[in-house]
mmCIF file of C-alpha atoms and ligand atoms in Angstrom:
data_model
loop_
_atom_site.group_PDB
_atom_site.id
_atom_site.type_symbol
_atom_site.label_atom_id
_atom_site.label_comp_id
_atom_site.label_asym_id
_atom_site.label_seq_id
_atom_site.Cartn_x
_atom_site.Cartn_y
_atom_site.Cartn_z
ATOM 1 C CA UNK A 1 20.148 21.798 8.907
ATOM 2 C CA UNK A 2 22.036 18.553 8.553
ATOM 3 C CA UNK A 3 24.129 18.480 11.831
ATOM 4 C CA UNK A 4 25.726 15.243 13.801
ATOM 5 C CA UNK A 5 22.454 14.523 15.631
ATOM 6 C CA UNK A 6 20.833 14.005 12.607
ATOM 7 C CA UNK A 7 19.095 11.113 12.099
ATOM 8 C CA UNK A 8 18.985 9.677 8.976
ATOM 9 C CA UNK A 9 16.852 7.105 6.958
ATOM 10 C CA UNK A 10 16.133 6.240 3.152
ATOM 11 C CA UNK A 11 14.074 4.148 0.515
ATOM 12 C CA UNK A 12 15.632 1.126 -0.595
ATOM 13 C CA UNK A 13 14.668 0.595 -4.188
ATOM 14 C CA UNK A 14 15.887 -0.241 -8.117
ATOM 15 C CA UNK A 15 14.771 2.372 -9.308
ATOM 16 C CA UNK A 16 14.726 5.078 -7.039
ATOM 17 C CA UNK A 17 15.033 7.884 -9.196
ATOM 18 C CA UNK A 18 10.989 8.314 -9.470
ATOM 19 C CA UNK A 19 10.447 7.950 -5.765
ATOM 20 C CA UNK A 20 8.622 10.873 -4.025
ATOM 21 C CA UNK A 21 9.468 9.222 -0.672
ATOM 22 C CA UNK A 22 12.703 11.819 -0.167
ATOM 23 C CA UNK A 23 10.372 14.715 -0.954
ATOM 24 C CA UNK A 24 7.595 13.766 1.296
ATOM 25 C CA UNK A 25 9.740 12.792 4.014
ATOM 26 C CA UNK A 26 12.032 15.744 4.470
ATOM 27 C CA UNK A 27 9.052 17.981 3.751
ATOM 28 C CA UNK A 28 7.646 16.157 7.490
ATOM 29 C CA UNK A 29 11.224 16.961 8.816
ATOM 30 C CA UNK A 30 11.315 20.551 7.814
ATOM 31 C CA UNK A 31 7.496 20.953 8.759
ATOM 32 C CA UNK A 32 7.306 19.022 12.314
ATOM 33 C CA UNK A 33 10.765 20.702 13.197
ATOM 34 C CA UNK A 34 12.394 17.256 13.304
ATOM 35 C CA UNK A 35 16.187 16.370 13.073
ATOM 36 C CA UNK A 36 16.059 13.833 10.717
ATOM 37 C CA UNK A 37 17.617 13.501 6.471
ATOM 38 C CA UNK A 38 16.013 11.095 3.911
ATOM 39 C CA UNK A 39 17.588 9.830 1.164
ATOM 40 C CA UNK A 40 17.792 7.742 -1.777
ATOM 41 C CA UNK A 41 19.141 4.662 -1.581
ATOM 42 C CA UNK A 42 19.388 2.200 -5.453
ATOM 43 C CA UNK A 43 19.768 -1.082 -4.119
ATOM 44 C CA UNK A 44 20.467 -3.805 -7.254
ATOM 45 C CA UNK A 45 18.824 -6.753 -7.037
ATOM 46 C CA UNK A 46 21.209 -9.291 -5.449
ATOM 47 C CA UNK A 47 22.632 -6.687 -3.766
ATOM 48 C CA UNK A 48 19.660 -6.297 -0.155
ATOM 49 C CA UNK A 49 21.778 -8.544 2.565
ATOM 50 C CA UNK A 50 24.523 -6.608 1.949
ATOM 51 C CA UNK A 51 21.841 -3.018 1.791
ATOM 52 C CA UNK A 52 20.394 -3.956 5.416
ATOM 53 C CA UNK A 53 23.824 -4.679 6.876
ATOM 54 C CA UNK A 54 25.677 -1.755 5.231
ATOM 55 C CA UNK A 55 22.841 0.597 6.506
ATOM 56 C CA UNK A 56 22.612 -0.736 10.424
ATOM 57 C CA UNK A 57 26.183 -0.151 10.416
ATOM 58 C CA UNK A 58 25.767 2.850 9.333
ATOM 59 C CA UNK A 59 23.788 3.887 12.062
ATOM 60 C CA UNK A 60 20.313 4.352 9.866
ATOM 61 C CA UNK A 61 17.179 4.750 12.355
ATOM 62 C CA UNK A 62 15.256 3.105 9.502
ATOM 63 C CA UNK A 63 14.348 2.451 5.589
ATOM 64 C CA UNK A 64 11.547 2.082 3.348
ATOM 65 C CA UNK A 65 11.886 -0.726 0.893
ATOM 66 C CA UNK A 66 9.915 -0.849 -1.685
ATOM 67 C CA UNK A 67 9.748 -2.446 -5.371
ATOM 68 C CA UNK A 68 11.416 -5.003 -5.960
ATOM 69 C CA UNK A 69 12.912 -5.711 -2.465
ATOM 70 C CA UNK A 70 9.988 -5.936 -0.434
ATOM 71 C CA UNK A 71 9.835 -9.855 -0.216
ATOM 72 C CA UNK A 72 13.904 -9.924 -0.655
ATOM 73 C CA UNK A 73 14.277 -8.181 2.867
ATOM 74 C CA UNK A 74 12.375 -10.365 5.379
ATOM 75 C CA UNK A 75 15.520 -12.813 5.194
ATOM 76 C CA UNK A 76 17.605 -10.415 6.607
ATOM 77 C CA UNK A 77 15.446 -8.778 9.734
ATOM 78 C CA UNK A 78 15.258 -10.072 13.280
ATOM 79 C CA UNK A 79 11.853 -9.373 13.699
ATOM 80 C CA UNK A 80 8.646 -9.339 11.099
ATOM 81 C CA UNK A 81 5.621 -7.322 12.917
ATOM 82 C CA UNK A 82 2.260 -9.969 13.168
ATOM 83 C CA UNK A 83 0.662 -8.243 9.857
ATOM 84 C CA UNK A 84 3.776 -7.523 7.762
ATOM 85 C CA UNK A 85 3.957 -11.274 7.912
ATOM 86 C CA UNK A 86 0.836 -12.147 7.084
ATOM 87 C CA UNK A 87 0.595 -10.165 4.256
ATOM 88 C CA UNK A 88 4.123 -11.229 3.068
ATOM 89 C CA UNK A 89 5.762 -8.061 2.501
ATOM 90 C CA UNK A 90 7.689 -5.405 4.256
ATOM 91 C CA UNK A 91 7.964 -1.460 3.283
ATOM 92 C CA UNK A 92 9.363 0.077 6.122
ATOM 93 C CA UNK A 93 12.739 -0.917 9.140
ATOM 94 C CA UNK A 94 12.741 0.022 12.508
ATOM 95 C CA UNK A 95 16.381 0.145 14.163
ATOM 96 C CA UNK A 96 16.322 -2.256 17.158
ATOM 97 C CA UNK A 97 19.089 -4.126 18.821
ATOM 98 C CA UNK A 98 20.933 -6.263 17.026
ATOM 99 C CA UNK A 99 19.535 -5.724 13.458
ATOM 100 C CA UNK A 100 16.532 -3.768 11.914
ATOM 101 C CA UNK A 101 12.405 -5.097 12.528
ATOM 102 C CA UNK A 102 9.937 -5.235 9.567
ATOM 103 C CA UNK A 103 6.865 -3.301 9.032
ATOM 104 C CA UNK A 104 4.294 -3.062 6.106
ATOM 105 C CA UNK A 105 2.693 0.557 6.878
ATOM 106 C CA UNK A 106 1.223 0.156 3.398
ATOM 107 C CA UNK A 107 -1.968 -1.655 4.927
ATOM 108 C CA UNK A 108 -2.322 0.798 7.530
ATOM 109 C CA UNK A 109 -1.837 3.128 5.536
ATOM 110 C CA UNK A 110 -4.882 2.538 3.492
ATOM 111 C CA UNK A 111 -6.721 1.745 6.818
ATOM 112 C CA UNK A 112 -6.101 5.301 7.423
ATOM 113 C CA UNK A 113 -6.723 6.639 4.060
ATOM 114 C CA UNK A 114 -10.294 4.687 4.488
ATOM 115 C CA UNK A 115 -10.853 5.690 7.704
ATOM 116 C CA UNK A 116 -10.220 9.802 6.686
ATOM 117 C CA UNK A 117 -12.302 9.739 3.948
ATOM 118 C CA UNK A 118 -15.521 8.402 5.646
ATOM 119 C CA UNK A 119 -15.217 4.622 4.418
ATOM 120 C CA UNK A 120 -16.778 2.144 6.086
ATOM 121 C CA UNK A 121 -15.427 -1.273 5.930
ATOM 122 C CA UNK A 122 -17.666 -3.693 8.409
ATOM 123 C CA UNK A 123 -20.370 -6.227 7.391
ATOM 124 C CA UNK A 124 -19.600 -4.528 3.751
ATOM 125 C CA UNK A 125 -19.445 -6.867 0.486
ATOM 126 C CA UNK A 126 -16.011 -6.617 -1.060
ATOM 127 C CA UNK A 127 -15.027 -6.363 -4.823
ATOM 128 C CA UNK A 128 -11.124 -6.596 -4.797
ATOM 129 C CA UNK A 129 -9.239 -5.817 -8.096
ATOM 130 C CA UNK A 130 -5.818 -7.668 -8.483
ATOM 131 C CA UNK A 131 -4.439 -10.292 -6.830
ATOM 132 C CA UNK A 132 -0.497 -9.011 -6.477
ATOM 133 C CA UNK A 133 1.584 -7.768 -3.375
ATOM 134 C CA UNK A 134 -0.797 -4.587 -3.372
ATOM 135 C CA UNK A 135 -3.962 -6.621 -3.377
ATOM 136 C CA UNK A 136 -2.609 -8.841 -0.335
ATOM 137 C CA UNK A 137 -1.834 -5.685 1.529
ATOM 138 C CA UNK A 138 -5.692 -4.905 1.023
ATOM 139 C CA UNK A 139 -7.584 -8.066 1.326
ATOM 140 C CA UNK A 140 -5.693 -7.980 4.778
ATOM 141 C CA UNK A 141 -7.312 -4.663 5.709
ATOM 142 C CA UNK A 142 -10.708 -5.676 4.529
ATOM 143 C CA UNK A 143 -10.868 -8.976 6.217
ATOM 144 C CA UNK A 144 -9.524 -7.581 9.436
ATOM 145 C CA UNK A 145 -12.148 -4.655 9.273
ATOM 146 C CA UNK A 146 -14.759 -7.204 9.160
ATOM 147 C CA UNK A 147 -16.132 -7.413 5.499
ATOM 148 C CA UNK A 148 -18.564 -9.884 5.161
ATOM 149 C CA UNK A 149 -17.152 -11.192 1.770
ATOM 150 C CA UNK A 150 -14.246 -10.280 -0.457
ATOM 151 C CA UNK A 151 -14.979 -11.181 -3.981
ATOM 152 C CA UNK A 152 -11.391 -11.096 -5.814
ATOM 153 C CA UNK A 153 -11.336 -10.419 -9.192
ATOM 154 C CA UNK A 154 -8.111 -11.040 -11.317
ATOM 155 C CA UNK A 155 -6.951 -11.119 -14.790
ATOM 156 C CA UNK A 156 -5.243 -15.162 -13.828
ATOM 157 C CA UNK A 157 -7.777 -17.260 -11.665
ATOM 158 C CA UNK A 158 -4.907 -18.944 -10.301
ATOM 159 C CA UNK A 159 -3.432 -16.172 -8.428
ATOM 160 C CA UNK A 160 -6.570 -15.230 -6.974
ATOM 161 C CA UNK A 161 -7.132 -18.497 -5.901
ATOM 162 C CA UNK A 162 -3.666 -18.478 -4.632
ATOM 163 C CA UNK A 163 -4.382 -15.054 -2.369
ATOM 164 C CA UNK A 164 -7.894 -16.380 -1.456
ATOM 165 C CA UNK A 165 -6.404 -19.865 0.526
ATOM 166 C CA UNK A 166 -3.853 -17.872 2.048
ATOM 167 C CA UNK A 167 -6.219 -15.315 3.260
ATOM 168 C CA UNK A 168 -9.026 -17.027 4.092
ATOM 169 C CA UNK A 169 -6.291 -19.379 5.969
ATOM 170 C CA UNK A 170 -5.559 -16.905 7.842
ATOM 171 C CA UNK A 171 -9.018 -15.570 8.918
ATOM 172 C CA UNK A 172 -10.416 -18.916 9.736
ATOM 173 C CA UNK A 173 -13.706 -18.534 7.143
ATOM 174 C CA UNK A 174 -14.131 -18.489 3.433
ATOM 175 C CA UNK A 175 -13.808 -14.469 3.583
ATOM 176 C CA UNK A 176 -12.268 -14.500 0.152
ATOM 177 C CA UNK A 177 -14.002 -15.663 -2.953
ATOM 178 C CA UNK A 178 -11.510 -15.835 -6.059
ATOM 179 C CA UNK A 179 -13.371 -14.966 -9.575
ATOM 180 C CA UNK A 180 -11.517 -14.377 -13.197
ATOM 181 C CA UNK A 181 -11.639 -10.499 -14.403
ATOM 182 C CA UNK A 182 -13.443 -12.059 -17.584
ATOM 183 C CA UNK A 183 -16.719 -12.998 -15.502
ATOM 184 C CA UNK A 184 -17.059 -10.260 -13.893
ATOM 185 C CA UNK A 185 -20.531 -10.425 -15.295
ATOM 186 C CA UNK A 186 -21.465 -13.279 -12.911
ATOM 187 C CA UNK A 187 -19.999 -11.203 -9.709
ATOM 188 C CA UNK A 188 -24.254 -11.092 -8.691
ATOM 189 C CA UNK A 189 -24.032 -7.676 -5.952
ATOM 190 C CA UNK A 190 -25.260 -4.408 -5.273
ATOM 191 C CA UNK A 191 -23.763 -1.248 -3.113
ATOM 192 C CA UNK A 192 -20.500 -2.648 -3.129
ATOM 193 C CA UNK A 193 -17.166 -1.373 -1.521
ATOM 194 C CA UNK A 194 -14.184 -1.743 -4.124
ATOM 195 C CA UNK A 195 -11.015 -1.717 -3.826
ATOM 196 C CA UNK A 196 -8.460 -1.328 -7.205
ATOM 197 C CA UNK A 197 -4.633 -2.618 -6.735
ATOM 198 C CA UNK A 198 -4.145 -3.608 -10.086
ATOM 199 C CA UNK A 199 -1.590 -1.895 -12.489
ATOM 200 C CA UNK A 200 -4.518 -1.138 -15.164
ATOM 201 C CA UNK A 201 -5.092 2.932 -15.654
ATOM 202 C CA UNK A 202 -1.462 3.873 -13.867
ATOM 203 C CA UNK A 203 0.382 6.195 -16.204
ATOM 204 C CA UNK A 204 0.690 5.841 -18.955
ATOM 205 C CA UNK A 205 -2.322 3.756 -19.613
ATOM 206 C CA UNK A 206 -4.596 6.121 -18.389
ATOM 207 C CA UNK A 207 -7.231 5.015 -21.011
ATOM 208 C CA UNK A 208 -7.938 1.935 -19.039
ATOM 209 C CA UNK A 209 -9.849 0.362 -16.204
ATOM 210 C CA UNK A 210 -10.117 -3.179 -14.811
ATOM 211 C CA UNK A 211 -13.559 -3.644 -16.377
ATOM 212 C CA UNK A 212 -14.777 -1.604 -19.263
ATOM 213 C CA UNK A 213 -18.261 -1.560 -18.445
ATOM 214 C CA UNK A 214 -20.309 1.133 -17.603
ATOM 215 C CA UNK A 215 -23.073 -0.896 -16.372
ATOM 216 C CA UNK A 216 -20.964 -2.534 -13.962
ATOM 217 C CA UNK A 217 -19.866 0.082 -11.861
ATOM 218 C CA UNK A 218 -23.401 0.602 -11.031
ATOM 219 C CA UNK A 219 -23.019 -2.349 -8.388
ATOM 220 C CA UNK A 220 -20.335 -0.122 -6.724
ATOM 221 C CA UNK A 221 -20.913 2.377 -4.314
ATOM 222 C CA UNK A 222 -17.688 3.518 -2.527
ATOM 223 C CA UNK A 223 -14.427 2.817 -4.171
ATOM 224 C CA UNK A 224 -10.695 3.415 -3.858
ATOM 225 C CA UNK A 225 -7.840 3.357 -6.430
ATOM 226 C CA UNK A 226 -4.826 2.991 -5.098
ATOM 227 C CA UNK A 227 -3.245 4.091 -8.296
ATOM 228 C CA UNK A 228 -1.894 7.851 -7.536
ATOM 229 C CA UNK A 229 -0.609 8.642 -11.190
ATOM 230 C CA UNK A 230 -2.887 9.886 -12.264
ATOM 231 C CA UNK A 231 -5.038 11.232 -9.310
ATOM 232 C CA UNK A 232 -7.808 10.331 -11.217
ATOM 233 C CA UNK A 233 -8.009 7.281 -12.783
ATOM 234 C CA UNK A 234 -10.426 5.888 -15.779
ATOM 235 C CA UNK A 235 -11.549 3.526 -12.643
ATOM 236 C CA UNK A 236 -12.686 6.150 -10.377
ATOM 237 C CA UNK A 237 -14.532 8.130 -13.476
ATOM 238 C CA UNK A 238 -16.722 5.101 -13.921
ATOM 239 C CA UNK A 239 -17.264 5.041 -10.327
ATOM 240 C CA UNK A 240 -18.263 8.488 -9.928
ATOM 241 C CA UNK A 241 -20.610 8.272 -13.589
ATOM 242 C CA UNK A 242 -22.502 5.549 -11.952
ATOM 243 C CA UNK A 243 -23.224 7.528 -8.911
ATOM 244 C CA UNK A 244 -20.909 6.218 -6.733
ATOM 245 C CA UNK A 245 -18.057 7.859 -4.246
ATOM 246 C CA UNK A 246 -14.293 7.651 -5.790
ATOM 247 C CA UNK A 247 -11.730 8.060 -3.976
ATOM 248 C CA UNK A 248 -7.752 7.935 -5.497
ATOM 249 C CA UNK A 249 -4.195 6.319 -4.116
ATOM 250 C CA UNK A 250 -2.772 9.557 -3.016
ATOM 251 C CA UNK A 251 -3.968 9.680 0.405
ATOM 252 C CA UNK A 252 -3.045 5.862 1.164
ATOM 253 C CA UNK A 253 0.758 6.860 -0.303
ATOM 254 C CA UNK A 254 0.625 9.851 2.208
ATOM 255 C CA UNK A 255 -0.512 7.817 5.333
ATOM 256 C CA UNK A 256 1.618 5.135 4.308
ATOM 257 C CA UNK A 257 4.506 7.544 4.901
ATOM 258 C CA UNK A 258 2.800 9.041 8.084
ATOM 259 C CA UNK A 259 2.821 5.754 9.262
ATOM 260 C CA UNK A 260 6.772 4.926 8.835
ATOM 261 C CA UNK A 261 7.633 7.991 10.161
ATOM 262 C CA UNK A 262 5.655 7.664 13.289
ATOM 263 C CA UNK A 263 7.683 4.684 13.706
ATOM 264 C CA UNK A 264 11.104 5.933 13.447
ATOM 265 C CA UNK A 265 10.297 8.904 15.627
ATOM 266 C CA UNK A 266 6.858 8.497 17.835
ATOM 267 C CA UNK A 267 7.378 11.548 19.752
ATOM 268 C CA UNK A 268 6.700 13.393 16.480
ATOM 269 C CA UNK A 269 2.675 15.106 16.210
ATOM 270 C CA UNK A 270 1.167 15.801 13.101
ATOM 271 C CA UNK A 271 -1.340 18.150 12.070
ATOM 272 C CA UNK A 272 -3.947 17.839 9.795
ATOM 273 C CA UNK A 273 -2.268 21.047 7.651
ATOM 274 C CA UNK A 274 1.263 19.040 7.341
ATOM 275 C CA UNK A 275 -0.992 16.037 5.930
ATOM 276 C CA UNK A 276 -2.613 18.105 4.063
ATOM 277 C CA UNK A 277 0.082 19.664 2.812
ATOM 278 C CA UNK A 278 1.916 16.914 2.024
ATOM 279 C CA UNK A 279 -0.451 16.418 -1.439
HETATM 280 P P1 ATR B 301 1.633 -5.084 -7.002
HETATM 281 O O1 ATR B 301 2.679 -5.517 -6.020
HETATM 282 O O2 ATR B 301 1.639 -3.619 -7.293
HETATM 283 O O3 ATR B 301 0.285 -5.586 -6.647
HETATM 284 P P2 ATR B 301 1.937 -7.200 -8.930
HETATM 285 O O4 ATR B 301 2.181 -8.160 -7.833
HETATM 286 O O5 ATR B 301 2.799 -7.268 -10.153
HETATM 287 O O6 ATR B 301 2.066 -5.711 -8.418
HETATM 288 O O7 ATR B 301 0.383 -7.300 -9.350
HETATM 289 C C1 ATR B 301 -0.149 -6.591 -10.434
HETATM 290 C C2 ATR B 301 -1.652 -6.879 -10.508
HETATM 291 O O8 ATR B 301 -2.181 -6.157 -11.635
HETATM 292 C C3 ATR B 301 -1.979 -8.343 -10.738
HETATM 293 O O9 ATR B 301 -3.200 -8.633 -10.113
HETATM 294 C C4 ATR B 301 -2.122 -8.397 -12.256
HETATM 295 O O10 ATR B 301 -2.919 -9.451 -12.745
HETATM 296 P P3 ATR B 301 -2.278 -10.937 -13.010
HETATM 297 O O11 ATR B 301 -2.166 -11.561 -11.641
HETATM 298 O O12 ATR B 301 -3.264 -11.611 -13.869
HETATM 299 O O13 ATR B 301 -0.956 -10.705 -13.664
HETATM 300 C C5 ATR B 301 -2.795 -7.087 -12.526
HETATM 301 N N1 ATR B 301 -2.621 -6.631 -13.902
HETATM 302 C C6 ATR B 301 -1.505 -6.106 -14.455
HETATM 303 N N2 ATR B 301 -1.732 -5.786 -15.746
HETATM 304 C C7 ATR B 301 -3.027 -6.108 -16.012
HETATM 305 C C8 ATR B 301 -3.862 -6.011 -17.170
HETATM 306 N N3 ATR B 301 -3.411 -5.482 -18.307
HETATM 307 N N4 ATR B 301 -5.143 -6.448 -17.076
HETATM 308 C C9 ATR B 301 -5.617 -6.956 -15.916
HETATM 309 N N5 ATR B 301 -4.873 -7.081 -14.795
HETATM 310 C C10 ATR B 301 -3.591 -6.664 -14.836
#
């Protein structure tokens, strides 16, 4: 029940009709016996300074933010956590004095997601698909799990390039090497751990995958989508047909949430069966 102890806490987005953040967080509420309400929150572009304000005043405990605010927002925080910063984005607001601080429990979240489901990330050679927000979110993880190499594959050299310098900046060593999506053919490696963050096989182009080449998926051994519509991707099935392990996006969206809420209220303990649950 709603009462005036409640806390209370949305997702900032434009749209927000689609998001299954309100489901999956009150679901944790009503399941860890916690007093606090999600809701919806359609923020217009143009419109976040005013969002961020509007909601401290309000007394919110915290947001998510998510597409297309996620940049948008660090203007308007007083404090950006060490790897929301370096991977440029923030998804989730803590309530502190004098204004909200920045998170991004998206790379933890697929840190977690990794970690669950048995992947190992150290000394491992990297295939990264994408080169957007969701790829920077990953290449973080990787690097700061201690892959030996990150090859980043992506449909515009340029922006791979781009995310290469500024991660391999960052990490002090050519970690990152950028390739084009089109010679993928020259990517020369063998039991490789991939990660997929581009847009390619989400609904409703489920008849697609980054590369449409059997044979290649044969250098992959472990893999993660972190597409979650579908649950299976076209990615993951040529994973899996060339022998290798598959896992999809659902579990990173789930810890992702995990994550925030653990933030907003650390006293709260969850079990295995809420996570679980939560799919
Ligand atoms: P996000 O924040 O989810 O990562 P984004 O920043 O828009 O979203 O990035 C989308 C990624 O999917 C990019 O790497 C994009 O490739 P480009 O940088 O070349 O645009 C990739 N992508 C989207 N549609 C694609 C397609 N049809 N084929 C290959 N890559 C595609």
């Amino acid at each position: 029940m709603i009462s005036g102890k409640s806390k209370v806490c949305g997702v900032m987005a434009y749209p927000v009709e689609h998001s299954m953040s309100p489901l999956m967080h009150n679901y944790y509420s009503e399941k860890t016996g916690t007093d606090l309400v999600y809701v919806p929150l359609k923020v217009e572009p143009g419109r976040v300074e005013e969002a961020v304000k509007g909601a401290y005043a309000l007394n919110f405990t915290g947001m998510n933010v998510t597409v297309p605010h996620k940049q948008e927002v660090m203007k308007y925080l007083v404090d950006i956590d060490e790897d929301a910063k370096a991977i440029g984005a923030v998804n989730t607001l803590v309530r502190t004095d004098g204004g909200y601080k920045g998170y991004n429990t998206d790379a933890a979240g697929l840190k977690r997601a990794m970690t669950e489901a048995g992947i190992e990330i150290r000394d491992r050679t990297c295939i990264l698909f994408g080169a957007g927000g969701a790829a920077r979110a990953a290449a973080c993880v990787l690097a700061k799990e201690g892959a030996s190499v990150i090859y980043v594959l992506n449909r515009s050299l340029e922006k791979a390039e781009a995310l290469s310098e500024i991660v391999n900046e960052r990490f002090g060593r050519r970690i990152m090497l950028p390739m084009a999506l089109d010679d993928y053919g020259k990517l020369e490696c063998s039991s490789c751990l991939a990660v997929q963050t581009t847009s390619v096989g989400m609904h409703p182009n489920v008849d697609h995958a980054p590369v449409e080449d059997a044979e290649f998926y044969k250098k992959i051994d472990t893999a993660v989508d972190i597409v979650y519509t579908p649950m299976e991707t076209k990615f993951m099935k040529y994973v899996r047909a060339a022998g290798g392990k598959a896992v999809g996006g659902l579990d990173m969206l789930i810890y992702q949430g995990v994550i925030a809420y653990e933030l907003w209220n650390p006293e709260t303990v969850f079990t295995r069966e809420m996570i679980d649950g939560a799919r």
